Amino acid sequence: MATSPCGLSLVVLRNLPLFSGLGDSELEKIGRVAGRKRVERGAFVVRAGESTDSLYIMLSGRAKVTNTDEEGREIILAWLGPGEFFGEMGLIDGSPRSANVVAAEACELLLLSKDAFQRCLQENFEVAQKLMKILVVRLRDADRKIESLALLDVYGRVARLLLDMSELVDGQRVIKKKISKQDMAKMIGASREMVSKVMRDLELNGYIRYDDDLLVIPGA
Ligand code: CMP
């Protein structure tokens, strides 16, 4: 199997959503200029306010996009997993990093320099189109979050977060990924204590139920 200088096969590059649809010669070009980096859990990959030089694509692991206030309180803007990218905002508008990206698990990353990223966009309209689509998805998510913060109380925000995180399995909405109440609180702008209280109330009233490692939302 063909391997590019960054040590990745063309199949792995092609399976990254941003590059799917590119031909071998384009993938080879990307493989020649891309770098790789491994970061351990808890490491800051980028920091809000820093100047910008690379696009990062996640090959494995999980990362969270965060911001903090002067008192060190953290909000979680998004979670990123394999195939997703970050660092594009600073490359597009030349501004400092808009947020921190922190490894929530050990992560394997592919790096593209600003020049390589811009060349790739110029030469491959499909990549530019995919990038735009993903930015639109992120904008829609951000709009939904603003709406939740403005219009819903903490009960409503917890309920919406649970539904957003859930998936349909055998006709039932379930949440497979474990998330701490602390992280839920950081995602919806509430205290951990309040999230715990709401979750207790939802459970007591039969709106949620714990089933081994799953959280089930009956009737949703
Ligand atoms: P950049 O501003 O260069 O550095 C921080 C990165 O976090 C940013 O680019 C985006 O890639 C990513 N990011 C910021 N806000 C969000 C969000 N709401 N959803 C997903 N990713 C984000």
JSON list of C-alpha atoms and ligand atoms in Angstrom, two decimals:
[
{"chain": "A", "resi": 1, "resn": "MET", "atom": "CA", "xyz": [0.00, 0.00, 0.00]},
{"chain": "A", "resi": 2, "resn": "ALA", "atom": "CA", "xyz": [1.38, 3.45, -0.96]},
{"chain": "A", "resi": 3, "resn": "THR", "atom": "CA", "xyz": [2.63, 5.43, 2.03]},
{"chain": "A", "resi": 4, "resn": "SER", "atom": "CA", "xyz": [3.26, 9.17, 1.93]},
{"chain": "A", "resi": 5, "resn": "PRO", "atom": "CA", "xyz": [6.30, 10.85, 3.54]},
{"chain": "A", "resi": 6, "resn": "CYS", "atom": "CA", "xyz": [4.21, 11.73, 6.63]},
{"chain": "A", "resi": 7, "resn": "GLY", "atom": "CA", "xyz": [3.93, 7.95, 7.17]},
{"chain": "A", "resi": 8, "resn": "LEU", "atom": "CA", "xyz": [0.24, 7.67, 6.31]},
{"chain": "A", "resi": 9, "resn": "SER", "atom": "CA", "xyz": [-1.19, 5.54, 3.55]},
{"chain": "A", "resi": 10, "resn": "LEU", "atom": "CA", "xyz": [-3.22, 7.25, 0.84]},
{"chain": "A", "resi": 11, "resn": "VAL", "atom": "CA", "xyz": [-6.20, 5.24, 2.09]},
{"chain": "A", "resi": 12, "resn": "VAL", "atom": "CA", "xyz": [-5.95, 6.91, 5.50]},
{"chain": "A", "resi": 13, "resn": "LEU", "atom": "CA", "xyz": [-5.70, 10.36, 3.86]},
{"chain": "A", "resi": 14, "resn": "ARG", "atom": "CA", "xyz": [-8.62, 9.61, 1.56]},
{"chain": "A", "resi": 15, "resn": "ASN", "atom": "CA", "xyz": [-10.75, 8.53, 4.54]},
{"chain": "A", "resi": 16, "resn": "LEU", "atom": "CA", "xyz": [-10.41, 11.96, 6.13]},
{"chain": "A", "resi": 17, "resn": "PRO", "atom": "CA", "xyz": [-13.71, 13.73, 5.28]},
{"chain": "A", "resi": 18, "resn": "LEU", "atom": "CA", "xyz": [-11.89, 16.91, 4.19]},
{"chain": "A", "resi": 19, "resn": "PHE", "atom": "CA", "xyz": [-9.88, 15.01, 1.56]},
{"chain": "A", "resi": 20, "resn": "SER", "atom": "CA", "xyz": [-12.34, 12.31, 0.45]},
{"chain": "A", "resi": 21, "resn": "GLY", "atom": "CA", "xyz": [-12.92, 12.60, -3.28]},
{"chain": "A", "resi": 22, "resn": "LEU", "atom": "CA", "xyz": [-9.35, 13.74, -4.04]},
{"chain": "A", "resi": 23, "resn": "GLY", "atom": "CA", "xyz": [-7.33, 11.75, -6.54]},
{"chain": "A", "resi": 24, "resn": "ASP", "atom": "CA", "xyz": [-4.11, 9.89, -5.66]},
{"chain": "A", "resi": 25, "resn": "SER", "atom": "CA", "xyz": [-1.82, 12.61, -7.04]},
{"chain": "A", "resi": 26, "resn": "GLU", "atom": "CA", "xyz": [-3.52, 15.29, -4.90]},
{"chain": "A", "resi": 27, "resn": "LEU", "atom": "CA", "xyz": [-3.39, 13.04, -1.82]},
{"chain": "A", "resi": 28, "resn": "GLU", "atom": "CA", "xyz": [0.28, 12.35, -2.49]},
{"chain": "A", "resi": 29, "resn": "LYS", "atom": "CA", "xyz": [0.94, 16.09, -2.66]},
{"chain": "A", "resi": 30, "resn": "ILE", "atom": "CA", "xyz": [-0.78, 16.58, 0.71]},
{"chain": "A", "resi": 31, "resn": "GLY", "atom": "CA", "xyz": [1.09, 13.60, 2.17]},
{"chain": "A", "resi": 32, "resn": "ARG", "atom": "CA", "xyz": [4.41, 15.12, 1.07]},
{"chain": "A", "resi": 33, "resn": "VAL", "atom": "CA", "xyz": [3.86, 18.39, 2.93]},
{"chain": "A", "resi": 34, "resn": "ALA", "atom": "CA", "xyz": [1.83, 17.24, 5.95]},
{"chain": "A", "resi": 35, "resn": "GLY", "atom": "CA", "xyz": [3.41, 16.73, 9.37]},
{"chain": "A", "resi": 36, "resn": "ARG", "atom": "CA", "xyz": [2.32, 14.56, 12.29]},
{"chain": "A", "resi": 37, "resn": "LYS", "atom": "CA", "xyz": [2.13, 15.13, 15.99]},
{"chain": "A", "resi": 38, "resn": "ARG", "atom": "CA", "xyz": [1.04, 13.11, 19.01]},
{"chain": "A", "resi": 39, "resn": "VAL", "atom": "CA", "xyz": [-0.24, 14.91, 22.07]},
{"chain": "A", "resi": 40, "resn": "GLU", "atom": "CA", "xyz": [-1.00, 13.44, 25.46]},
{"chain": "A", "resi": 41, "resn": "ARG", "atom": "CA", "xyz": [-4.24, 13.82, 27.39]},
{"chain": "A", "resi": 42, "resn": "GLY", "atom": "CA", "xyz": [-4.56, 17.30, 28.90]},
{"chain": "A", "resi": 43, "resn": "ALA", "atom": "CA", "xyz": [-2.12, 18.98, 26.49]},
{"chain": "A", "resi": 44, "resn": "PHE", "atom": "CA", "xyz": [-3.12, 22.29, 24.91]},
{"chain": "A", "resi": 45, "resn": "VAL", "atom": "CA", "xyz": [-2.72, 21.91, 21.14]},
{"chain": "A", "resi": 46, "resn": "VAL", "atom": "CA", "xyz": [-3.60, 25.54, 20.49]},
{"chain": "A", "resi": 47, "resn": "ARG", "atom": "CA", "xyz": [-4.22, 28.36, 22.92]},
{"chain": "A", "resi": 48, "resn": "ALA", "atom": "CA", "xyz": [-6.72, 31.18, 22.53]},
{"chain": "A", "resi": 49, "resn": "GLY", "atom": "CA", "xyz": [-4.97, 34.41, 21.54]},
{"chain": "A", "resi": 50, "resn": "GLU", "atom": "CA", "xyz": [-1.87, 32.78, 20.04]},
{"chain": "A", "resi": 51, "resn": "SER", "atom": "CA", "xyz": [-0.86, 33.57, 16.49]},
{"chain": "A", "resi": 52, "resn": "THR", "atom": "CA", "xyz": [-1.66, 31.01, 13.88]},
{"chain": "A", "resi": 53, "resn": "ASP", "atom": "CA", "xyz": [0.37, 28.82, 11.58]},
{"chain": "A", "resi": 54, "resn": "SER", "atom": "CA", "xyz": [-1.20, 25.39, 11.12]},
{"chain": "A", "resi": 55, "resn": "LEU", "atom": "CA", "xyz": [-4.35, 23.47, 10.38]},
{"chain": "A", "resi": 56, "resn": "TYR", "atom": "CA", "xyz": [-4.78, 20.30, 12.47]},
{"chain": "A", "resi": 57, "resn": "ILE", "atom": "CA", "xyz": [-6.71, 17.22, 11.41]},
{"chain": "A", "resi": 58, "resn": "MET", "atom": "CA", "xyz": [-7.48, 14.58, 14.03]},
{"chain": "A", "resi": 59, "resn": "LEU", "atom": "CA", "xyz": [-6.45, 11.05, 13.13]},
{"chain": "A", "resi": 60, "resn": "SER", "atom": "CA", "xyz": [-7.42, 9.61, 16.51]},
{"chain": "A", "resi": 61, "resn": "GLY", "atom": "CA", "xyz": [-8.42, 10.67, 20.02]},
{"chain": "A", "resi": 62, "resn": "ARG", "atom": "CA", "xyz": [-10.80, 13.29, 21.30]},
{"chain": "A", "resi": 63, "resn": "ALA", "atom": "CA", "xyz": [-10.29, 16.99, 21.94]},
{"chain": "A", "resi": 64, "resn": "LYS", "atom": "CA", "xyz": [-12.39, 19.78, 23.41]},
{"chain": "A", "resi": 65, "resn": "VAL", "atom": "CA", "xyz": [-12.63, 23.35, 22.17]},
{"chain": "A", "resi": 66, "resn": "THR", "atom": "CA", "xyz": [-12.72, 25.65, 25.20]},
{"chain": "A", "resi": 67, "resn": "ASN", "atom": "CA", "xyz": [-12.52, 29.20, 26.39]},
{"chain": "A", "resi": 68, "resn": "THR", "atom": "CA", "xyz": [-11.82, 30.46, 29.90]},
{"chain": "A", "resi": 69, "resn": "ASP", "atom": "CA", "xyz": [-12.54, 33.69, 31.73]},
{"chain": "A", "resi": 70, "resn": "GLU", "atom": "CA", "xyz": [-10.09, 35.60, 33.96]},
{"chain": "A", "resi": 71, "resn": "GLU", "atom": "CA", "xyz": [-11.10, 33.45, 36.94]},
{"chain": "A", "resi": 72, "resn": "GLY", "atom": "CA", "xyz": [-10.16, 30.29, 35.05]},
{"chain": "A", "resi": 73, "resn": "ARG", "atom": "CA", "xyz": [-13.77, 29.16, 34.57]},
{"chain": "A", "resi": 74, "resn": "GLU", "atom": "CA", "xyz": [-13.99, 27.02, 31.46]},
{"chain": "A", "resi": 75, "resn": "ILE", "atom": "CA", "xyz": [-16.73, 26.72, 28.86]},
{"chain": "A", "resi": 76, "resn": "ILE", "atom": "CA", "xyz": [-16.75, 23.90, 26.34]},
{"chain": "A", "resi": 77, "resn": "LEU", "atom": "CA", "xyz": [-17.66, 25.11, 22.85]},
{"chain": "A", "resi": 78, "resn": "ALA", "atom": "CA", "xyz": [-17.37, 21.77, 21.06]},
{"chain": "A", "resi": 79, "resn": "TRP", "atom": "CA", "xyz": [-15.90, 18.27, 21.08]},
{"chain": "A", "resi": 80, "resn": "LEU", "atom": "CA", "xyz": [-13.80, 17.03, 18.17]},
{"chain": "A", "resi": 81, "resn": "GLY", "atom": "CA", "xyz": [-13.01, 13.47, 17.15]},
{"chain": "A", "resi": 82, "resn": "PRO", "atom": "CA", "xyz": [-11.28, 11.47, 14.40]},
{"chain": "A", "resi": 83, "resn": "GLY", "atom": "CA", "xyz": [-11.56, 13.03, 10.94]},
{"chain": "A", "resi": 84, "resn": "GLU", "atom": "CA", "xyz": [-12.44, 16.48, 12.28]},
{"chain": "A", "resi": 85, "resn": "PHE", "atom": "CA", "xyz": [-10.17, 19.50, 11.89]},
{"chain": "A", "resi": 86, "resn": "PHE", "atom": "CA", "xyz": [-9.39, 22.65, 13.83]},
{"chain": "A", "resi": 87, "resn": "GLY", "atom": "CA", "xyz": [-7.24, 25.76, 13.49]},
{"chain": "A", "resi": 88, "resn": "GLU", "atom": "CA", "xyz": [-8.83, 26.79, 10.19]},
{"chain": "A", "resi": 89, "resn": "MET", "atom": "CA", "xyz": [-10.30, 30.05, 11.54]},
{"chain": "A", "resi": 90, "resn": "GLY", "atom": "CA", "xyz": [-6.98, 31.76, 12.17]},
{"chain": "A", "resi": 91, "resn": "LEU", "atom": "CA", "xyz": [-5.67, 30.56, 8.81]},
{"chain": "A", "resi": 92, "resn": "ILE", "atom": "CA", "xyz": [-8.69, 31.98, 6.99]},
{"chain": "A", "resi": 93, "resn": "ASP", "atom": "CA", "xyz": [-8.88, 35.44, 8.58]},
{"chain": "A", "resi": 94, "resn": "GLY", "atom": "CA", "xyz": [-5.36, 35.87, 9.96]},
{"chain": "A", "resi": 95, "resn": "SER", "atom": "CA", "xyz": [-6.65, 36.56, 13.51]},
{"chain": "A", "resi": 96, "resn": "PRO", "atom": "CA", "xyz": [-5.23, 34.95, 16.64]},
{"chain": "A", "resi": 97, "resn": "ARG", "atom": "CA", "xyz": [-6.64, 31.61, 17.75]},
{"chain": "A", "resi": 98, "resn": "SER", "atom": "CA", "xyz": [-10.28, 32.03, 18.78]},
{"chain": "A", "resi": 99, "resn": "ALA", "atom": "CA", "xyz": [-10.26, 29.27, 21.43]},
{"chain": "A", "resi": 100, "resn": "ASN", "atom": "CA", "xyz": [-8.14, 26.62, 23.14]},
{"chain": "A", "resi": 101, "resn": "VAL", "atom": "CA", "xyz": [-8.08, 23.11, 21.79]},
{"chain": "A", "resi": 102, "resn": "VAL", "atom": "CA", "xyz": [-7.20, 20.64, 24.55]},
{"chain": "A", "resi": 103, "resn": "ALA", "atom": "CA", "xyz": [-6.62, 16.89, 24.16]},
{"chain": "A", "resi": 104, "resn": "ALA", "atom": "CA", "xyz": [-9.31, 15.11, 26.19]},
{"chain": "A", "resi": 105, "resn": "GLU", "atom": "CA", "xyz": [-7.54, 11.82, 25.31]},
{"chain": "A", "resi": 106, "resn": "ALA", "atom": "CA", "xyz": [-4.16, 11.19, 23.68]},
{"chain": "A", "resi": 107, "resn": "CYS", "atom": "CA", "xyz": [-4.51, 12.44, 20.08]},
{"chain": "A", "resi": 108, "resn": "GLU", "atom": "CA", "xyz": [-2.70, 11.70, 16.83]},
{"chain": "A", "resi": 109, "resn": "LEU", "atom": "CA", "xyz": [-2.79, 14.78, 14.59]},
{"chain": "A", "resi": 110, "resn": "LEU", "atom": "CA", "xyz": [-1.98, 15.62, 11.00]},
{"chain": "A", "resi": 111, "resn": "LEU", "atom": "CA", "xyz": [-0.66, 19.15, 10.47]},
{"chain": "A", "resi": 112, "resn": "LEU", "atom": "CA", "xyz": [-0.81, 21.33, 7.38]},
{"chain": "A", "resi": 113, "resn": "SER", "atom": "CA", "xyz": [1.07, 24.61, 7.25]},
{"chain": "A", "resi": 114, "resn": "LYS", "atom": "CA", "xyz": [-0.78, 27.78, 6.31]},
{"chain": "A", "resi": 115, "resn": "ASP", "atom": "CA", "xyz": [0.85, 27.76, 2.85]},
{"chain": "A", "resi": 116, "resn": "ALA", "atom": "CA", "xyz": [0.00, 24.10, 2.22]},
{"chain": "A", "resi": 117, "resn": "PHE", "atom": "CA", "xyz": [-3.58, 24.63, 3.40]},
{"chain": "A", "resi": 118, "resn": "GLN", "atom": "CA", "xyz": [-4.07, 27.66, 1.15]},
{"chain": "A", "resi": 119, "resn": "ARG", "atom": "CA", "xyz": [-2.56, 25.85, -1.85]},
{"chain": "A", "resi": 120, "resn": "CYS", "atom": "CA", "xyz": [-4.80, 22.86, -1.18]},
{"chain": "A", "resi": 121, "resn": "LEU", "atom": "CA", "xyz": [-7.89, 25.10, -1.14]},
{"chain": "A", "resi": 122, "resn": "GLN", "atom": "CA", "xyz": [-6.85, 26.90, -4.33]},
{"chain": "A", "resi": 123, "resn": "GLU", "atom": "CA", "xyz": [-6.17, 23.69, -6.20]},
{"chain": "A", "resi": 124, "resn": "ASN", "atom": "CA", "xyz": [-9.14, 21.65, -4.97]},
{"chain": "A", "resi": 125, "resn": "PHE", "atom": "CA", "xyz": [-12.55, 23.22, -5.01]},
{"chain": "A", "resi": 126, "resn": "GLU", "atom": "CA", "xyz": [-14.00, 20.08, -3.38]},
{"chain": "A", "resi": 127, "resn": "VAL", "atom": "CA", "xyz": [-11.87, 20.70, -0.28]},
{"chain": "A", "resi": 128, "resn": "ALA", "atom": "CA", "xyz": [-12.99, 24.36, -0.11]},
{"chain": "A", "resi": 129, "resn": "GLN", "atom": "CA", "xyz": [-16.61, 23.24, -0.50]},
{"chain": "A", "resi": 130, "resn": "LYS", "atom": "CA", "xyz": [-16.31, 20.64, 2.29]},
{"chain": "A", "resi": 131, "resn": "LEU", "atom": "CA", "xyz": [-14.65, 23.17, 4.54]},
{"chain": "A", "resi": 132, "resn": "MET", "atom": "CA", "xyz": [-17.52, 25.63, 3.95]},
{"chain": "A", "resi": 133, "resn": "LYS", "atom": "CA", "xyz": [-20.12, 22.94, 4.67]},
{"chain": "A", "resi": 134, "resn": "ILE", "atom": "CA", "xyz": [-18.46, 22.05, 7.97]},
{"chain": "A", "resi": 135, "resn": "LEU", "atom": "CA", "xyz": [-18.19, 25.71, 8.95]},
{"chain": "A", "resi": 136, "resn": "VAL", "atom": "CA", "xyz": [-21.91, 26.07, 8.24]},
{"chain": "A", "resi": 137, "resn": "VAL", "atom": "CA", "xyz": [-22.65, 23.08, 10.51]},
{"chain": "A", "resi": 138, "resn": "ARG", "atom": "CA", "xyz": [-20.56, 24.72, 13.26]},
{"chain": "A", "resi": 139, "resn": "LEU", "atom": "CA", "xyz": [-22.39, 28.04, 12.78]},
{"chain": "A", "resi": 140, "resn": "ARG", "atom": "CA", "xyz": [-25.77, 26.28, 13.01]},
{"chain": "A", "resi": 141, "resn": "ASP", "atom": "CA", "xyz": [-24.63, 24.57, 16.24]},
{"chain": "A", "resi": 142, "resn": "ALA", "atom": "CA", "xyz": [-23.45, 27.91, 17.62]},
{"chain": "A", "resi": 143, "resn": "ASP", "atom": "CA", "xyz": [-26.81, 29.53, 16.71]},
{"chain": "A", "resi": 144, "resn": "ARG", "atom": "CA", "xyz": [-28.63, 26.73, 18.51]},
{"chain": "A", "resi": 145, "resn": "LYS", "atom": "CA", "xyz": [-26.46, 27.24, 21.58]},
{"chain": "A", "resi": 146, "resn": "ILE", "atom": "CA", "xyz": [-27.13, 30.99, 21.62]},
{"chain": "A", "resi": 147, "resn": "GLU", "atom": "CA", "xyz": [-30.85, 30.25, 21.33]},
{"chain": "A", "resi": 148, "resn": "SER", "atom": "CA", "xyz": [-30.65, 27.76, 24.25]},
{"chain": "A", "resi": 149, "resn": "LEU", "atom": "CA", "xyz": [-28.79, 30.24, 26.44]},
{"chain": "A", "resi": 150, "resn": "ALA", "atom": "CA", "xyz": [-31.20, 33.04, 25.63]},
{"chain": "A", "resi": 151, "resn": "LEU", "atom": "CA", "xyz": [-34.51, 31.17, 25.70]},
{"chain": "A", "resi": 152, "resn": "LEU", "atom": "CA", "xyz": [-34.22, 28.05, 27.86]},
{"chain": "A", "resi": 153, "resn": "ASP", "atom": "CA", "xyz": [-33.77, 27.60, 31.59]},
{"chain": "A", "resi": 154, "resn": "VAL", "atom": "CA", "xyz": [-31.26, 25.05, 32.89]},
{"chain": "A", "resi": 155, "resn": "TYR", "atom": "CA", "xyz": [-33.87, 22.22, 32.73]},
{"chain": "A", "resi": 156, "resn": "GLY", "atom": "CA", "xyz": [-34.46, 23.01, 29.06]},
{"chain": "A", "resi": 157, "resn": "ARG", "atom": "CA", "xyz": [-30.75, 23.28, 28.29]},
{"chain": "A", "resi": 158, "resn": "VAL", "atom": "CA", "xyz": [-29.96, 19.96, 29.98]},
{"chain": "A", "resi": 159, "resn": "ALA", "atom": "CA", "xyz": [-32.88, 18.28, 28.16]},
{"chain": "A", "resi": 160, "resn": "ARG", "atom": "CA", "xyz": [-31.75, 19.69, 24.80]},
{"chain": "A", "resi": 161, "resn": "LEU", "atom": "CA", "xyz": [-28.13, 18.68, 25.41]},
{"chain": "A", "resi": 162, "resn": "LEU", "atom": "CA", "xyz": [-29.20, 15.12, 26.29]},
{"chain": "A", "resi": 163, "resn": "LEU", "atom": "CA", "xyz": [-31.32, 14.88, 23.15]},
{"chain": "A", "resi": 164, "resn": "ASP", "atom": "CA", "xyz": [-28.50, 16.34, 20.99]},
{"chain": "A", "resi": 165, "resn": "MET", "atom": "CA", "xyz": [-26.01, 13.81, 22.38]},
{"chain": "A", "resi": 166, "resn": "SER", "atom": "CA", "xyz": [-28.38, 10.86, 21.99]},
{"chain": "A", "resi": 167, "resn": "GLU", "atom": "CA", "xyz": [-28.75, 8.43, 19.12]},
{"chain": "A", "resi": 168, "resn": "LEU", "atom": "CA", "xyz": [-31.54, 6.11, 18.10]},
{"chain": "A", "resi": 169, "resn": "VAL", "atom": "CA", "xyz": [-30.81, 2.46, 19.00]},
{"chain": "A", "resi": 170, "resn": "ASP", "atom": "CA", "xyz": [-33.56, -0.15, 18.49]},
{"chain": "A", "resi": 171, "resn": "GLY", "atom": "CA", "xyz": [-36.21, 2.58, 18.53]},
{"chain": "A", "resi": 172, "resn": "GLN", "atom": "CA", "xyz": [-34.92, 4.16, 21.75]},
{"chain": "A", "resi": 173, "resn": "ARG", "atom": "CA", "xyz": [-32.93, 7.33, 22.25]},
{"chain": "A", "resi": 174, "resn": "VAL", "atom": "CA", "xyz": [-29.74, 6.48, 24.18]},
{"chain": "A", "resi": 175, "resn": "ILE", "atom": "CA", "xyz": [-26.48, 8.19, 25.05]},
{"chain": "A", "resi": 176, "resn": "LYS", "atom": "CA", "xyz": [-23.48, 5.91, 24.70]},
{"chain": "A", "resi": 177, "resn": "LYS", "atom": "CA", "xyz": [-20.66, 8.38, 25.28]},
{"chain": "A", "resi": 178, "resn": "LYS", "atom": "CA", "xyz": [-20.03, 9.00, 28.94]},
{"chain": "A", "resi": 179, "resn": "ILE", "atom": "CA", "xyz": [-19.95, 12.65, 29.88]},
{"chain": "A", "resi": 180, "resn": "SER", "atom": "CA", "xyz": [-19.40, 14.05, 33.34]},
{"chain": "A", "resi": 181, "resn": "LYS", "atom": "CA", "xyz": [-21.88, 16.45, 34.94]},
{"chain": "A", "resi": 182, "resn": "GLN", "atom": "CA", "xyz": [-19.00, 18.91, 35.19]},
{"chain": "A", "resi": 183, "resn": "ASP", "atom": "CA", "xyz": [-18.51, 18.80, 31.40]},
{"chain": "A", "resi": 184, "resn": "MET", "atom": "CA", "xyz": [-22.25, 19.06, 30.81]},
{"chain": "A", "resi": 185, "resn": "ALA", "atom": "CA", "xyz": [-22.28, 22.15, 33.02]},
{"chain": "A", "resi": 186, "resn": "LYS", "atom": "CA", "xyz": [-19.41, 23.65, 31.01]},
{"chain": "A", "resi": 187, "resn": "MET", "atom": "CA", "xyz": [-21.30, 23.02, 27.78]},
{"chain": "A", "resi": 188, "resn": "ILE", "atom": "CA", "xyz": [-24.52, 24.72, 28.82]},
{"chain": "A", "resi": 189, "resn": "GLY", "atom": "CA", "xyz": [-23.28, 27.54, 31.05]},
{"chain": "A", "resi": 190, "resn": "ALA", "atom": "CA", "xyz": [-24.62, 26.18, 34.35]},
{"chain": "A", "resi": 191, "resn": "SER", "atom": "CA", "xyz": [-23.12, 24.98, 37.63]},
{"chain": "A", "resi": 192, "resn": "ARG", "atom": "CA", "xyz": [-22.30, 21.31, 38.20]},
{"chain": "A", "resi": 193, "resn": "GLU", "atom": "CA", "xyz": [-24.62, 21.32, 41.23]},
{"chain": "A", "resi": 194, "resn": "MET", "atom": "CA", "xyz": [-27.54, 22.57, 39.13]},
{"chain": "A", "resi": 195, "resn": "VAL", "atom": "CA", "xyz": [-26.89, 19.98, 36.41]},
{"chain": "A", "resi": 196, "resn": "SER", "atom": "CA", "xyz": [-26.79, 17.24, 39.08]},
{"chain": "A", "resi": 197, "resn": "LYS", "atom": "CA", "xyz": [-30.11, 18.46, 40.51]},
{"chain": "A", "resi": 198, "resn": "VAL", "atom": "CA", "xyz": [-31.77, 18.56, 37.07]},
{"chain": "A", "resi": 199, "resn": "MET", "atom": "CA", "xyz": [-30.47, 15.07, 36.20]},
{"chain": "A", "resi": 200, "resn": "ARG", "atom": "CA", "xyz": [-31.79, 13.74, 39.53]},
{"chain": "A", "resi": 201, "resn": "ASP", "atom": "CA", "xyz": [-35.20, 15.30, 38.86]},
{"chain": "A", "resi": 202, "resn": "LEU", "atom": "CA", "xyz": [-35.29, 13.93, 35.32]},
{"chain": "A", "resi": 203, "resn": "GLU", "atom": "CA", "xyz": [-34.47, 10.45, 36.65]},
{"chain": "A", "resi": 204, "resn": "LEU", "atom": "CA", "xyz": [-37.01, 10.62, 39.50]},
{"chain": "A", "resi": 205, "resn": "ASN", "atom": "CA", "xyz": [-39.71, 11.66, 37.04]},
{"chain": "A", "resi": 206, "resn": "GLY", "atom": "CA", "xyz": [-38.83, 8.85, 34.61]},
{"chain": "A", "resi": 207, "resn": "TYR", "atom": "CA", "xyz": [-37.53, 11.09, 31.81]},
{"chain": "A", "resi": 208, "resn": "ILE", "atom": "CA", "xyz": [-34.11, 9.41, 31.89]},
{"chain": "A", "resi": 209, "resn": "ARG", "atom": "CA", "xyz": [-32.86, 6.06, 33.16]},
{"chain": "A", "resi": 210, "resn": "TYR", "atom": "CA", "xyz": [-29.41, 4.51, 33.60]},
{"chain": "A", "resi": 211, "resn": "ASP", "atom": "CA", "xyz": [-29.03, 1.11, 31.96]},
{"chain": "A", "resi": 212, "resn": "ASP", "atom": "CA", "xyz": [-25.50, -0.26, 32.58]},
{"chain": "A", "resi": 213, "resn": "ASP", "atom": "CA", "xyz": [-23.24, 2.11, 30.62]},
{"chain": "A", "resi": 214, "resn": "LEU", "atom": "CA", "xyz": [-26.12, 3.67, 28.70]},
{"chain": "A", "resi": 215, "resn": "LEU", "atom": "CA", "xyz": [-28.30, 6.59, 29.55]},
{"chain": "A", "resi": 216, "resn": "VAL", "atom": "CA", "xyz": [-31.76, 5.94, 28.11]},
{"chain": "A", "resi": 217, "resn": "ILE", "atom": "CA", "xyz": [-34.29, 8.66, 27.30]},
{"chain": "A", "resi": 218, "resn": "PRO", "atom": "CA", "xyz": [-37.61, 6.74, 27.21]},
{"chain": "A", "resi": 219, "resn": "GLY", "atom": "CA", "xyz": [-40.39, 8.28, 25.16]},
{"chain": "A", "resi": 220, "resn": "ALA", "atom": "CA", "xyz": [-38.15, 10.72, 23.26]},
{"chain": "B", "resi": 1, "resn": "CMP", "atom": "P1", "xyz": [-8.66, 28.86, 15.40]},
{"chain": "B", "resi": 1, "resn": "CMP", "atom": "O1", "xyz": [-9.39, 30.09, 15.83]},
{"chain": "B", "resi": 1, "resn": "CMP", "atom": "O2", "xyz": [-7.56, 29.03, 14.44]},
{"chain": "B", "resi": 1, "resn": "CMP", "atom": "O3", "xyz": [-8.12, 28.09, 16.71]},
{"chain": "B", "resi": 1, "resn": "CMP", "atom": "C1", "xyz": [-9.08, 27.55, 17.60]},
{"chain": "B", "resi": 1, "resn": "CMP", "atom": "C2", "xyz": [-9.95, 26.60, 16.83]},
{"chain": "B", "resi": 1, "resn": "CMP", "atom": "O4", "xyz": [-11.03, 26.02, 17.55]},
{"chain": "B", "resi": 1, "resn": "CMP", "atom": "C3", "xyz": [-10.68, 27.37, 15.71]},
{"chain": "B", "resi": 1, "resn": "CMP", "atom": "O5", "xyz": [-9.72, 27.83, 14.77]},
{"chain": "B", "resi": 1, "resn": "CMP", "atom": "C4", "xyz": [-11.64, 26.31, 15.24]},
{"chain": "B", "resi": 1, "resn": "CMP", "atom": "O6", "xyz": [-10.98, 25.35, 14.45]},
{"chain": "B", "resi": 1, "resn": "CMP", "atom": "C5", "xyz": [-12.00, 25.64, 16.58]},
{"chain": "B", "resi": 1, "resn": "CMP", "atom": "N1", "xyz": [-13.31, 26.16, 17.03]},
{"chain": "B", "resi": 1, "resn": "CMP", "atom": "C6", "xyz": [-13.61, 27.36, 17.55]},
{"chain": "B", "resi": 1, "resn": "CMP", "atom": "N2", "xyz": [-14.92, 27.45, 17.84]},
{"chain": "B", "resi": 1, "resn": "CMP", "atom": "C7", "xyz": [-15.47, 26.27, 17.50]},
{"chain": "B", "resi": 1, "resn": "CMP", "atom": "C8", "xyz": [-16.78, 25.72, 17.56]},
{"chain": "B", "resi": 1, "resn": "CMP", "atom": "N3", "xyz": [-17.80, 26.43, 18.05]},
{"chain": "B", "resi": 1, "resn": "CMP", "atom": "N4", "xyz": [-16.98, 24.47, 17.09]},
{"chain": "B", "resi": 1, "resn": "CMP", "atom": "C9", "xyz": [-15.94, 23.72, 16.60]},
{"chain": "B", "resi": 1, "resn": "CMP", "atom": "N5", "xyz": [-14.67, 24.18, 16.54]},
{"chain": "B", "resi": 1, "resn": "CMP", "atom": "C10", "xyz": [-14.44, 25.44, 16.97]}
]
